[in-house]
XYZ file of C-alpha atoms in Angstrom:
687
model
C -0.179 -17.000 -5.273
C 3.254 -17.094 -2.370
C 3.000 -20.313 -0.183
C 3.978 -19.749 2.881
C 3.558 -21.850 6.119
C 4.891 -21.130 10.247
C 8.384 -22.324 10.445
C 8.956 -23.480 14.218
C 10.623 -21.863 16.449
C 14.690 -22.502 17.084
C 18.142 -20.326 17.633
C 20.396 -19.921 14.886
C 23.542 -22.587 14.890
C 26.606 -20.658 14.877
C 29.610 -23.446 16.178
C 32.566 -22.292 17.537
C 35.784 -24.112 17.312
C 36.318 -26.637 20.079
C 33.387 -24.700 22.301
C 30.316 -26.178 22.856
C 27.563 -23.889 21.378
C 24.447 -23.957 23.157
C 24.652 -22.201 26.017
C 26.676 -19.482 24.153
C 23.696 -18.754 21.794
C 20.936 -18.710 24.903
C 23.240 -16.342 26.438
C 23.740 -14.027 22.544
C 20.063 -14.812 22.148
C 19.403 -12.947 25.750
C 21.611 -9.795 25.123
C 20.686 -9.855 21.082
C 17.888 -7.304 20.484
C 14.920 -8.595 18.712
C 14.974 -9.686 15.085
C 12.782 -6.927 12.984
C 11.958 -7.231 9.467
C 13.288 -4.719 6.990
C 16.536 -3.607 8.775
C 18.087 -0.566 7.358
C 21.364 -2.254 5.815
C 25.043 -0.988 4.829
C 26.755 -3.330 3.109
C 30.325 -2.929 3.163
C 33.312 -5.304 0.749
C 35.106 -7.473 3.955
C 37.722 -9.340 0.958
C 38.281 -9.628 -2.877
C 40.366 -11.166 -5.457
C 38.691 -14.782 -5.257
C 37.339 -17.717 -7.898
C 34.152 -18.364 -6.668
C 33.798 -18.570 -3.580
C 31.356 -20.160 -1.373
C 30.580 -21.554 1.801
C 30.616 -19.327 4.868
C 31.585 -19.547 8.829
C 32.078 -17.941 11.576
C 33.685 -19.838 14.711
C 33.423 -17.925 17.771
C 36.758 -16.293 17.845
C 35.254 -14.296 14.952
C 36.820 -16.054 12.767
C 35.813 -16.919 9.113
C 36.020 -19.324 6.690
C 35.250 -19.001 3.323
C 35.527 -22.209 0.274
C 36.404 -20.585 -2.573
C 36.569 -22.827 -5.972
C 36.468 -21.951 -9.470
C 40.256 -22.636 -10.638
C 41.696 -21.510 -6.888
C 39.554 -25.005 -4.981
C 41.311 -23.558 -1.542
C 39.530 -23.321 2.125
C 40.613 -19.467 3.003
C 41.133 -17.915 7.067
C 40.237 -14.453 7.678
C 41.605 -13.922 10.934
C 39.148 -12.052 13.574
C 42.362 -9.271 13.007
C 41.739 -9.098 8.971
C 44.976 -11.864 8.500
C 44.000 -13.604 5.234
C 45.792 -16.994 4.940
C 45.007 -20.057 3.024
C 44.087 -23.491 5.267
C 43.720 -25.585 2.710
C 44.962 -26.762 -0.524
C 46.379 -25.275 -3.174
C 45.369 -26.821 -6.359
C 42.158 -28.774 -7.508
C 42.577 -32.420 -6.977
C 42.011 -35.172 -4.629
C 43.907 -35.240 -1.423
C 44.204 -36.168 1.739
C 47.128 -33.939 3.828
C 47.754 -30.759 5.684
C 47.555 -27.436 4.099
C 48.960 -27.274 0.384
C 49.191 -31.324 0.501
C 45.175 -31.182 0.196
C 43.708 -30.590 -2.410
C 40.099 -30.209 -3.519
C 38.099 -30.071 -6.426
C 35.133 -27.590 -6.221
C 34.436 -26.818 -2.715
C 30.834 -25.732 -1.523
C 29.200 -25.178 1.736
C 30.531 -25.280 4.692
C 29.574 -25.738 8.754
C 31.328 -26.654 11.798
C 30.945 -29.572 13.979
C 30.664 -29.644 18.028
C 34.245 -30.347 18.273
C 34.754 -27.774 15.952
C 36.067 -29.778 12.422
C 35.578 -27.891 9.631
C 33.062 -30.035 7.217
C 33.596 -29.409 3.500
C 31.254 -30.415 0.668
C 33.582 -31.114 -1.703
C 31.534 -31.169 -4.890
C 33.692 -31.724 -7.411
C 34.803 -34.799 -5.692
C 31.593 -36.353 -4.688
C 32.815 -36.356 -1.458
C 32.508 -34.406 2.261
C 35.548 -33.823 3.627
C 36.309 -32.806 7.402
C 39.346 -29.769 8.503
C 40.217 -30.879 11.960
C 41.442 -28.029 14.470
C 45.051 -29.364 13.956
C 43.937 -28.458 9.681
C 44.630 -31.988 8.912
C 42.214 -32.610 5.863
C 40.964 -36.151 5.599
C 37.619 -37.548 4.014
C 34.361 -37.966 5.947
C 32.344 -39.814 3.842
C 32.237 -40.676 0.288
C 34.260 -42.867 -2.590
C 34.766 -40.342 -4.600
C 32.865 -41.565 -7.426
C 29.941 -39.870 -8.679
C 26.719 -42.447 -7.496
C 24.119 -43.174 -5.068
C 24.940 -46.031 -2.575
C 24.247 -45.942 2.012
C 26.139 -47.624 3.886
C 29.806 -47.463 5.304
C 31.992 -44.055 5.016
C 34.395 -45.371 2.449
C 31.499 -47.312 0.036
C 28.978 -44.436 0.223
C 28.329 -42.521 -2.610
C 27.094 -39.009 -3.386
C 26.531 -36.902 -6.260
C 27.984 -33.071 -6.739
C 26.721 -32.345 -2.864
C 26.441 -29.047 -1.881
C 25.517 -27.514 1.426
C 26.085 -28.966 5.047
C 25.273 -28.691 8.458
C 25.885 -30.475 11.733
C 23.234 -31.110 14.782
C 24.644 -30.970 18.488
C 25.047 -35.127 18.339
C 27.608 -34.082 15.274
C 26.081 -35.896 12.515
C 26.837 -34.308 9.356
C 23.341 -32.975 7.221
C 23.925 -33.300 3.036
C 22.452 -31.726 0.256
C 23.047 -34.694 -1.638
C 21.893 -32.353 -5.000
C 21.646 -34.219 -7.877
C 20.059 -37.170 -6.041
C 17.876 -35.216 -5.004
C 18.209 -36.288 -1.300
C 18.873 -35.268 2.064
C 21.710 -37.261 3.242
C 23.405 -38.164 7.248
C 26.642 -39.583 8.075
C 26.285 -40.311 11.605
C 28.862 -40.010 14.056
C 30.181 -43.227 13.578
C 30.267 -42.683 9.198
C 27.640 -44.610 8.571
C 25.588 -42.805 5.695
C 21.449 -42.962 5.796
C 19.216 -41.328 3.434
C 16.955 -39.226 5.393
C 14.870 -37.990 2.808
C 13.886 -37.581 -1.401
C 13.228 -39.756 -3.320
C 15.070 -41.767 -6.799
C 14.075 -38.704 -9.163
C 13.599 -34.783 -9.057
C 10.072 -33.428 -8.251
C 7.985 -31.761 -5.458
C 6.112 -33.153 -2.541
C 5.835 -32.473 0.734
C 5.161 -35.217 4.155
C 6.894 -38.268 5.277
C 10.464 -37.848 4.309
C 10.717 -41.320 2.484
C 8.132 -40.297 0.729
C 8.967 -36.329 0.638
C 10.493 -35.325 -3.012
C 13.476 -33.011 -3.432
C 14.664 -30.960 -6.963
C 18.166 -29.818 -6.388
C 18.280 -29.206 -2.873
C 22.047 -27.502 -1.956
C 21.807 -24.796 1.418
C 21.109 -26.470 4.900
C 20.901 -24.306 8.352
C 19.796 -26.787 11.290
C 18.134 -25.294 14.607
C 18.860 -26.032 18.231
C 15.874 -28.158 18.582
C 17.169 -30.178 15.116
C 14.954 -28.961 12.592
C 16.242 -28.598 9.529
C 15.927 -26.292 6.780
C 16.187 -26.950 3.225
C 17.444 -24.235 -0.216
C 15.157 -26.685 -3.199
C 16.429 -24.288 -5.459
C 15.141 -25.490 -8.492
C 11.550 -26.185 -6.844
C 12.390 -22.080 -5.707
C 11.509 -23.449 -2.382
C 12.561 -23.510 1.014
C 11.435 -26.854 2.729
C 11.453 -27.862 6.548
C 12.675 -31.212 7.757
C 11.092 -31.579 11.287
C 11.701 -33.537 13.979
C 8.602 -35.711 13.518
C 9.960 -36.839 10.424
C 7.845 -34.679 8.187
C 9.026 -32.200 5.037
C 6.916 -29.298 4.591
C 7.458 -26.033 2.612
C 7.689 -22.586 4.105
C 8.408 -20.734 1.353
C 7.554 -21.096 -2.386
C 7.623 -18.993 -5.576
C 5.190 -17.684 -7.992
C 5.570 -19.005 -11.016
C 3.087 -17.332 -12.343
C 4.520 -13.992 -10.950
C 5.940 -11.264 -13.061
C 9.009 -11.444 -10.470
C 8.254 -12.921 -7.784
C 9.870 -12.175 -4.703
C 11.700 -15.948 -4.229
C 13.089 -17.745 -6.407
C 15.677 -19.932 -7.180
C 17.071 -19.718 -3.489
C 20.097 -20.884 -2.341
C 22.506 -20.381 0.004
C 20.346 -19.989 4.178
C 21.366 -19.015 7.524
C 19.448 -19.205 10.581
C 19.153 -16.621 13.712
C 18.468 -16.957 17.750
C 14.979 -15.478 16.377
C 14.212 -18.116 14.157
C 14.252 -15.637 11.140
C 16.471 -17.501 8.145
C 18.190 -15.093 5.857
C 17.961 -16.257 2.291
C 19.770 -15.403 -0.758
C 18.258 -16.410 -3.839
C 20.733 -16.251 -6.915
C 17.967 -15.261 -9.643
C 18.016 -12.092 -8.995
C 20.199 -11.317 -6.343
C 17.967 -10.902 -3.370
C 18.439 -11.545 0.121
C 15.620 -11.941 2.120
C 14.490 -12.403 5.322
C 11.664 -15.410 6.094
C 10.225 -14.655 10.165
C 8.802 -17.466 12.143
C 5.253 -16.607 11.639
C 6.103 -17.303 7.427
C 5.975 -13.714 6.783
C 9.007 -13.215 3.368
C 10.260 -10.024 2.883
C 13.174 -8.354 1.052
C 16.657 -7.203 3.143
C 18.523 -6.256 -0.032
C 19.162 -6.215 -4.094
C 16.733 -5.501 -7.316
C 13.587 -3.806 -6.809
C 14.365 -4.161 -2.835
C 16.724 -1.097 -1.275
C 13.042 1.108 -2.843
C 11.075 -0.546 0.213
C 13.763 0.076 3.013
C 14.788 3.194 1.854
C 18.060 2.916 -0.058
C 19.133 5.455 -2.257
C 21.924 3.094 -4.291
C 20.763 -0.866 -4.963
C 23.084 -3.061 -3.514
C 22.714 -6.134 -6.352
C 24.046 -9.533 -5.564
C 25.071 -11.524 -8.420
C 24.489 -14.428 -6.845
C 24.417 -15.360 -3.411
C 26.142 -18.643 -2.057
C 27.209 -18.669 0.945
C 26.058 -17.028 3.963
C 26.546 -16.884 8.256
C 26.167 -14.484 10.868
C 28.033 -13.301 13.337
C 27.781 -12.733 16.706
C 25.919 -8.911 16.783
C 23.308 -10.428 13.250
C 25.890 -8.898 10.936
C 25.514 -11.433 7.748
C 27.930 -12.165 5.934
C 27.637 -13.235 2.018
C 30.088 -15.085 -0.531
C 28.450 -13.146 -4.080
C 29.738 -15.638 -6.203
C 30.080 -14.242 -9.305
C 31.056 -11.017 -8.082
C 34.108 -12.845 -6.543
C 33.697 -10.939 -3.246
C 32.259 -11.439 0.820
C 30.378 -9.113 1.930
C 28.569 -7.858 5.421
C 25.605 -6.861 6.103
C 24.995 -5.311 8.656
C 22.280 -2.761 9.982
C 23.386 0.623 8.749
C 23.728 3.609 10.891
C 21.053 6.947 10.945
C 22.992 9.340 7.987
C 25.459 6.642 6.846
C 26.032 5.287 3.241
C 24.031 1.875 2.819
C 26.963 0.754 0.803
C 31.100 1.167 0.824
C 32.447 -1.823 -1.891
C 35.994 -2.076 -2.195
C 37.375 -1.493 -5.861
C 37.292 -4.288 -8.566
C 40.154 -4.565 -10.430
C 39.569 -4.581 -14.392
C 40.585 -7.404 -15.187
C 43.407 -8.594 -18.162
C 43.716 -6.887 -21.002
C 42.908 -10.470 -23.796
C 45.811 -10.160 -25.906
C 46.106 -12.796 -29.017
C 42.963 -13.701 -30.607
C 39.828 -15.306 -29.131
C 38.000 -18.497 -30.581
C 34.173 -18.536 -31.745
C 31.948 -20.938 -30.814
C 31.885 -22.748 -34.585
C 34.494 -23.971 -36.466
C 36.227 -23.210 -37.157
C 36.972 -21.361 -34.530
C 39.905 -19.222 -35.963
C 37.589 -18.214 -38.874
C 35.507 -15.548 -39.088
C 31.733 -16.597 -38.396
C 28.686 -13.783 -39.188
C 27.898 -11.447 -36.444
C 23.874 -11.155 -36.039
C 23.737 -9.320 -33.198
C 25.088 -7.190 -30.628
C 24.675 -6.147 -26.720
C 22.144 -3.515 -25.906
C 19.269 -4.189 -28.352
C 16.100 -4.163 -27.928
C 14.172 -7.327 -27.508
C 10.981 -8.614 -26.702
C 8.453 -11.497 -25.693
C 6.429 -14.176 -27.579
C 2.923 -13.065 -25.750
C 3.824 -9.444 -27.769
C 5.702 -7.203 -25.828
C 8.462 -5.851 -28.319
C 10.304 -4.722 -25.635
C 10.681 -6.935 -22.737
C 14.790 -6.707 -22.066
C 17.771 -5.820 -23.321
C 19.767 -8.372 -25.616
C 22.811 -9.109 -23.430
C 25.329 -10.793 -25.416
C 26.905 -11.689 -29.111
C 24.501 -13.791 -31.371
C 26.624 -15.968 -34.627
C 25.085 -18.088 -37.606
C 24.862 -21.532 -37.782
C 23.225 -24.037 -39.527
C 20.681 -25.678 -37.054
C 22.897 -28.762 -36.273
C 25.909 -27.539 -35.611
C 27.830 -27.936 -33.060
C 28.571 -25.088 -30.145
C 32.211 -25.672 -29.231
C 33.082 -24.185 -25.312
C 35.425 -20.520 -25.343
C 36.718 -20.942 -22.744
C 38.639 -23.537 -20.380
C 36.765 -22.867 -17.459
C 34.473 -25.145 -15.078
C 30.457 -24.655 -14.490
C 30.214 -22.741 -11.741
C 26.367 -22.474 -10.534
C 24.525 -25.288 -9.311
C 21.389 -24.715 -11.601
C 24.028 -24.229 -14.556
C 21.178 -24.921 -17.312
C 17.737 -24.208 -18.438
C 15.260 -24.167 -20.678
C 14.622 -27.814 -22.295
C 13.886 -28.396 -25.618
C 12.866 -24.759 -26.425
C 13.734 -22.133 -28.027
C 15.800 -19.926 -25.748
C 17.627 -22.974 -24.158
C 21.268 -22.228 -23.063
C 24.423 -23.372 -20.410
C 26.390 -21.043 -18.023
C 29.619 -22.214 -17.596
C 30.905 -19.462 -15.665
C 32.356 -16.290 -17.688
C 30.554 -17.676 -20.479
C 27.046 -18.847 -21.220
C 25.415 -20.088 -24.210
C 22.169 -19.796 -25.448
C 19.863 -21.749 -28.097
C 21.460 -25.114 -28.379
C 20.228 -28.249 -27.898
C 22.417 -28.513 -24.190
C 25.259 -31.066 -24.421
C 22.960 -33.048 -27.256
C 22.571 -33.665 -31.025
C 19.655 -33.283 -33.408
C 17.478 -36.330 -31.335
C 18.361 -35.570 -28.879
C 21.685 -38.330 -28.695
C 23.699 -37.162 -25.926
C 27.032 -36.166 -26.376
C 29.055 -36.637 -23.372
C 27.346 -38.860 -20.493
C 30.118 -38.023 -18.186
C 28.968 -34.581 -18.071
C 25.993 -34.149 -19.837
C 23.240 -36.246 -17.304
C 20.045 -36.397 -19.437
C 17.065 -37.440 -17.738
C 13.890 -39.550 -18.955
C 10.328 -39.843 -18.238
C 9.147 -43.393 -17.477
C 8.783 -44.083 -21.925
C 12.716 -43.395 -21.678
C 11.688 -39.700 -23.176
C 14.596 -37.316 -22.443
C 12.925 -33.812 -20.733
C 15.665 -32.469 -18.989
C 19.851 -31.895 -18.843
C 21.335 -31.652 -15.859
C 25.437 -30.204 -16.218
C 26.726 -30.348 -12.185
C 28.653 -27.260 -10.654
C 32.597 -28.270 -10.451
C 31.872 -29.418 -14.508
C 35.298 -28.827 -16.857
C 35.544 -27.776 -20.375
C 38.211 -26.215 -22.132
C 38.606 -24.167 -25.422
C 36.526 -26.691 -28.700
C 34.663 -29.266 -26.133
C 31.003 -29.805 -27.580
C 28.722 -28.563 -25.522
C 25.715 -28.452 -27.331
C 24.118 -28.038 -30.750
C 22.550 -25.220 -32.812
C 18.428 -25.195 -31.880
C 16.026 -24.101 -34.712
C 17.192 -19.777 -33.697
C 20.390 -20.373 -36.226
C 22.597 -19.032 -33.944
C 23.968 -18.872 -30.146
C 23.560 -15.879 -28.436
C 26.988 -15.865 -26.576
C 27.346 -14.022 -22.925
C 30.687 -12.288 -20.842
C 30.052 -12.096 -17.704
C 32.613 -10.755 -15.579
C 32.055 -9.715 -11.697
C 31.108 -6.361 -12.814
C 28.421 -7.198 -15.059
C 27.477 -8.533 -18.404
C 30.306 -7.863 -20.782
C 29.905 -6.409 -24.540
C 31.173 -9.423 -26.025
C 32.827 -7.295 -29.223
C 35.623 -6.576 -27.314
C 36.677 -10.187 -27.727
C 39.888 -10.171 -30.314
C 37.216 -12.567 -32.608
C 39.957 -13.831 -35.645
C 38.058 -12.056 -39.135
C 35.706 -9.668 -36.848
C 35.608 -6.354 -38.299
C 33.899 -3.365 -39.088
C 34.671 -0.727 -41.187
C 30.389 0.268 -41.804
C 28.573 3.332 -41.364
C 25.791 3.961 -38.292
C 22.697 4.801 -40.433
C 20.051 7.158 -39.353
C 16.512 7.061 -40.839
C 15.583 9.743 -38.805
C 15.001 11.993 -36.250
C 11.994 12.941 -34.185
C 10.535 15.124 -31.393
C 7.699 13.784 -28.785
C 5.842 15.651 -25.593
C 4.600 14.527 -22.707
C 1.381 12.971 -24.624
C 3.977 11.071 -26.605
C 2.769 13.047 -29.768
C 4.859 13.659 -31.965
C 5.723 17.132 -33.270
C 5.093 17.522 -36.920
C 4.600 20.287 -37.722
C 6.937 22.720 -40.551
C 8.598 25.222 -41.510
C 10.153 24.446 -45.091
C 12.444 22.214 -43.602
C 12.859 23.200 -40.281
C 11.006 21.632 -37.062
C 8.533 24.013 -35.384
C 9.527 23.555 -32.020
C 7.413 25.786 -29.272
C 9.028 27.465 -26.224
C 5.888 25.653 -24.024
C 6.224 23.175 -25.707
C 9.002 20.865 -22.963
C 9.637 18.993 -21.569
C 10.045 16.991 -25.179
C 11.595 13.348 -25.578
C 14.687 13.412 -29.133
C 14.106 9.628 -30.574
C 16.445 8.828 -33.051
C 16.470 6.082 -35.916
C 18.991 4.424 -36.542
C 20.980 0.890 -36.938
C 23.984 -0.464 -37.793
C 26.192 -3.658 -40.018
C 29.684 -5.307 -40.038
C 31.263 -5.879 -42.096
C 30.349 -9.180 -44.013
C 26.514 -9.238 -42.971
C 23.572 -9.640 -45.530
C 22.108 -7.284 -46.855
C 18.963 -7.520 -44.978
C 20.991 -7.523 -41.672
C 20.485 -4.730 -38.876
C 22.092 -4.713 -35.366
C 21.888 -2.123 -32.947
C 24.918 0.774 -31.976
C 26.754 1.091 -29.253
C 26.299 4.612 -28.095
C 24.204 7.649 -28.940
C 23.695 10.775 -27.351
C 22.769 14.583 -29.041
C 24.405 18.191 -28.810
C 22.400 21.225 -29.005
C 24.157 23.760 -31.861
C 23.173 27.395 -32.699
C 22.125 29.085 -36.025
C 25.820 29.421 -36.966
C 26.681 25.795 -36.255
C 28.920 26.241 -32.700
C 27.819 24.087 -29.545
C 25.741 25.999 -27.390
C 26.601 26.475 -24.201
C 26.701 22.939 -22.256
C 26.294 20.594 -25.063
C 30.833 21.468 -26.395
C 30.617 18.064 -25.718
C 27.731 15.710 -26.951
C 25.631 14.278 -24.294
C 26.017 10.808 -24.808
C 23.537 9.001 -22.520
C 22.994 5.989 -24.449
C 25.662 3.751 -23.931
C 25.484 0.128 -23.784
C 29.249 -0.775 -22.196
C 27.517 -2.259 -19.042
C 23.873 -2.985 -18.304
C 21.171 -2.020 -15.836
C 19.783 -4.878 -14.029
C 16.446 -4.424 -14.106
C 14.999 -5.588 -17.658
C 12.159 -2.839 -17.702
C 15.096 -0.205 -18.245
C 14.921 -0.701 -21.816
C 11.904 1.489 -21.779
C 14.201 4.005 -21.365
C 16.333 3.729 -24.357
C 13.823 2.737 -26.430
C 10.676 4.177 -27.613
C 7.858 2.240 -28.228
C 7.768 0.618 -32.041
C 11.326 -0.599 -31.031
C 11.784 -4.352 -31.518
C 12.766 -6.865 -34.342
C 10.528 -9.016 -36.435
C 11.370 -12.580 -34.187
C 9.239 -10.635 -32.001
C 6.598 -10.059 -33.569
C 7.477 -6.472 -35.501
C 6.392 -5.957 -38.886
C 10.976 -5.017 -39.345
C 13.441 -4.524 -36.943
C 13.340 -1.011 -36.019
C 15.665 0.251 -33.028
C 14.029 3.571 -31.813
C 17.121 5.529 -29.196
C 15.621 7.981 -26.457
C 18.468 9.776 -26.181
C 17.018 11.939 -23.399
C 16.902 9.152 -21.497
C 20.407 7.426 -19.400
C 21.217 4.306 -20.055
C 24.562 3.661 -19.633
C 27.352 1.944 -16.666
C 24.739 -0.263 -15.299
C 22.219 2.262 -14.982
C 19.150 3.653 -16.654
C 17.483 7.062 -16.078
C 14.257 9.123 -17.155
C 15.450 12.070 -18.820
C 14.361 15.214 -21.406
C 15.553 18.402 -22.966
C 13.258 21.832 -22.557
C 13.488 24.360 -24.904
C 11.854 26.833 -23.005
C 15.585 28.437 -22.001
C 16.411 28.921 -25.327
C 15.708 32.479 -26.857
C 13.483 32.041 -30.001
C 15.145 31.406 -33.427
C 16.801 29.018 -35.695
C 18.707 25.905 -33.750
C 20.174 22.010 -34.858
C 20.183 19.219 -32.522
C 23.119 16.617 -33.928
C 22.688 13.215 -33.339
C 26.395 11.121 -32.227
C 25.456 7.619 -33.764
C 28.264 5.194 -33.209
C 29.163 1.781 -33.665
C 32.176 -0.237 -30.700
C 34.491 0.203 -33.313
C 33.716 3.729 -33.521
C 32.410 4.223 -36.416
C 29.724 7.694 -36.736
C 27.162 8.452 -38.452
C 27.776 11.337 -40.939
C 24.305 11.650 -43.788
C 20.729 12.414 -41.428
C 22.161 12.978 -38.205
C 21.171 16.087 -37.990
C 17.382 18.365 -37.668
C 17.018 21.829 -37.904
C 14.044 23.167 -35.453
C 12.849 26.332 -35.407
C 12.502 26.974 -31.796
C 9.134 29.937 -31.303
């Protein structure tokens, strides 16, 4: 069950540069209408073109500051007039100074202190930085080396700090993410630990005995209560002014799709309502002072607040509230800054900026195994049906490219990029163990280690052991950089690596990557075409070679049993199709009105984010042998629509047709454009 406790009332900490905020906060709290749960949301994109937007802060004049990591490593300022400038840094590195002379490495969370200075968690440099009102960048605390040391500012050590918050006395609180602790930098620069233990865990109680697991986002109320996004624990925690750590909400790990799963960003308003950015499903949640948790927008939530369109965040990483209660959200994987405001009656729920398509790739693209410039066998493609290990054969879509290799073969990076997510790897020693760097993710490998858990690179992969020294977890910090050919891990007992390409618009079809030697001249194969009524009963009556279809039998589902292969596949191998559709022909073989072009309802160009959509694309008895099916079968329901990141049910109704002979023609194509010819026609007689 969802664990919820009451949050103490307080004020949202909205600090102005150079202005004492308490009186202003109190005044704004009096003027602002009371917060309601589940308010109708209008979403607009404020700015785009970032590499990895994260921390967001607003000052009293309405200027917005944003930390942009990735390859940019900049601090942006977006003025109240909309003018965007780079406030600090133009490169990855570690240097104090003014403007472009300064350098950051993966800046993350930000906050403003009472004097108006901007405080930045410089994650990749393991330090906390300060940007003065005059624009001077300096190091507030940290030696620059990862570690755990309290004491004087220059000697103190942090380990990938991600979140910061500042109280009225000027104390800076730091989520020391990979030390699993909450640290404090006093106004005199001394660093101390205020909560957390020596290893990741979960425990409430006195601060010194409390345990966290990968804490990230922080928020403070006016009384000094600290709210913590305890990301790996799936919890919202509170460090009270009494020194006690408590849990306000925690995920139900047994639930199929818990509302709260991996909280990352926090923002607190004047009424004591906490806004939570959850990165697991791209949701924005509200946590009321009384403990009620509710979704505001995101996957599976928009219908609850009446939106006809779903606005899904790819990774809400940082949030800030303005004086009117509008919420600014850094959507990290979408590379945009978004604004959530109360939607006026009749207004559309969202208005998005145009997303520029990625630059076309030139030359060839490296394979994830050596030799990276020679062909390897593709054994699974995007859009195929996949099951779960508890017997459900249609659990989710396959979202990447499976490339075969023997167990223990090193998995190599295919791009120069660095880790963006605070939780970049998962499922230690399980079949689905994997690592997400940024654009590319790799699954079915031992992350950072060899066959016998031998570390590949201790500087990049921190392998945690239990009291007996047995490895139980690997950590890869946000900001860790990899280059093409670097070892990421080794293939596990799935005997392939699953390569995912992730773009701002969603997961792309990795077959478009120009892998050297990859060729597909094989024609897709159709094994059968069938019609099913609403009771899921197959129409079976025939007259000669024609299927008899009563005019009143509809609405009907058209199901196509088909598969594909690529050059060099083993004979037993079955791959899915790229797109499938149908056309209705008259007795003379010409298309009927409305069917001049085939209705290509299924196209795996971009997958829907809701995994249950797989049951719209595939009929019952679809599945692969790995998940318990007797054989690998792809049964496409071509009357349903699954394409362009969306899914919808549909049907074909024969009622408008005059009695007579017709043909249902199937178009079954692979990514290379090959189309099935044999078995594509189903002759029917409408009665």
